[in-house]
Amino acid sequence: MFLVDDDEPVRDSLKTLLESYSMPVQDFPSCPEFLERFDGENAGCLVLDLHLPVMSGLEFMERYGSRLNDMPVILITGRGDPATKARALEAGVIAFIEKPFDDERLVDLIQTALARKSPRETAPPTCH
């Protein structure tokens, strides 16, 4: 389970929530830091904030989404609009949810995504 959000209190809160459901979480404050540490080997789900410094979650998905080896991605945002949602879904996110959101909804989305994810059959690409 991966989490990218630049807002440390939000990131800490989400990490605590997910770990309370026995989901080990690796958290990152930015997309570049996630890319530096993501080895392509770890299966799971990525919860990604839309509004991030350096590279937005949407820019990340449009540039690097194909390198995630079909990892499900949930995009979260405090400010969304229909055009951004459409672009995010085109870029491969499985869900686009706005803050504040119901914790149970996020957990359900993650659990559903993980249950549906099929095993990988090819070697993972590198993200660098």
mmCIF file of N, CA, C and O in Angstrom, residues 16-23 103-104 107 111:
data_model
loop_
_atom_site.group_PDB
_atom_site.id
_atom_site.type_symbol
_atom_site.label_atom_id
_atom_site.label_comp_id
_atom_site.label_asym_id
_atom_site.label_seq_id
_atom_site.Cartn_x
_atom_site.Cartn_y
_atom_site.Cartn_z
ATOM 1 N N THR A 16 -2.452 6.025 9.452
ATOM 2 C CA THR A 16 -2.981 5.405 10.683
ATOM 3 C C THR A 16 -4.275 4.651 10.389
ATOM 4 O O THR A 16 -4.470 3.524 10.854
ATOM 5 N N LEU A 17 -5.158 5.267 9.596
ATOM 6 C CA LEU A 17 -6.418 4.617 9.228
ATOM 7 C C LEU A 17 -6.153 3.300 8.512
ATOM 8 O O LEU A 17 -6.696 2.258 8.887
ATOM 9 N N LEU A 18 -5.319 3.328 7.484
ATOM 10 C CA LEU A 18 -5.078 2.130 6.684
ATOM 11 C C LEU A 18 -4.364 1.049 7.488
ATOM 12 O O LEU A 18 -4.678 -0.137 7.355
ATOM 13 N N GLU A 19 -3.434 1.452 8.328
ATOM 14 C CA GLU A 19 -2.746 0.468 9.166
ATOM 15 C C GLU A 19 -3.697 -0.158 10.188
ATOM 16 O O GLU A 19 -3.503 -1.305 10.575
ATOM 17 N N SER A 20 -4.743 0.576 10.576
ATOM 18 C CA SER A 20 -5.726 -0.004 11.503
ATOM 19 C C SER A 20 -6.517 -1.126 10.834
ATOM 20 O O SER A 20 -7.148 -1.932 11.510
ATOM 21 N N TYR A 21 -6.473 -1.196 9.511
ATOM 22 C CA TYR A 21 -7.104 -2.265 8.740
ATOM 23 C C TYR A 21 -6.063 -3.287 8.276
ATOM 24 O O TYR A 21 -6.279 -4.011 7.305
ATOM 25 N N SER A 22 -4.930 -3.308 8.950
ATOM 26 C CA SER A 22 -3.841 -4.250 8.659
ATOM 27 C C SER A 22 -3.279 -4.083 7.255
ATOM 28 O O SER A 22 -2.870 -5.059 6.617
ATOM 29 N N MET A 23 -3.260 -2.850 6.772
ATOM 30 C CA MET A 23 -2.651 -2.554 5.482
ATOM 31 C C MET A 23 -1.329 -1.848 5.749
ATOM 32 O O MET A 23 -1.323 -0.708 6.198
ATOM 33 N N ASP A 103 -14.066 7.738 5.603
ATOM 34 C CA ASP A 103 -12.956 6.788 5.739
ATOM 35 C C ASP A 103 -13.334 5.399 5.243
ATOM 36 O O ASP A 103 -12.546 4.731 4.575
ATOM 37 N N GLU A 104 -14.543 4.967 5.588
ATOM 38 C CA GLU A 104 -14.986 3.628 5.177
ATOM 39 C C GLU A 104 -15.052 3.513 3.654
ATOM 40 O O GLU A 104 -14.746 2.463 3.101
ATOM 41 N N VAL A 107 -11.489 2.949 2.410
ATOM 42 C CA VAL A 107 -11.058 1.584 2.736
ATOM 43 C C VAL A 107 -11.755 0.575 1.834
ATOM 44 O O VAL A 107 -11.126 -0.353 1.311
ATOM 45 N N GLN A 111 -9.894 -2.015 -0.641
ATOM 46 C CA GLN A 111 -10.087 -3.456 -0.500
ATOM 47 C C GLN A 111 -10.668 -4.075 -1.770
ATOM 48 O O GLN A 111 -10.253 -5.156 -2.187
#
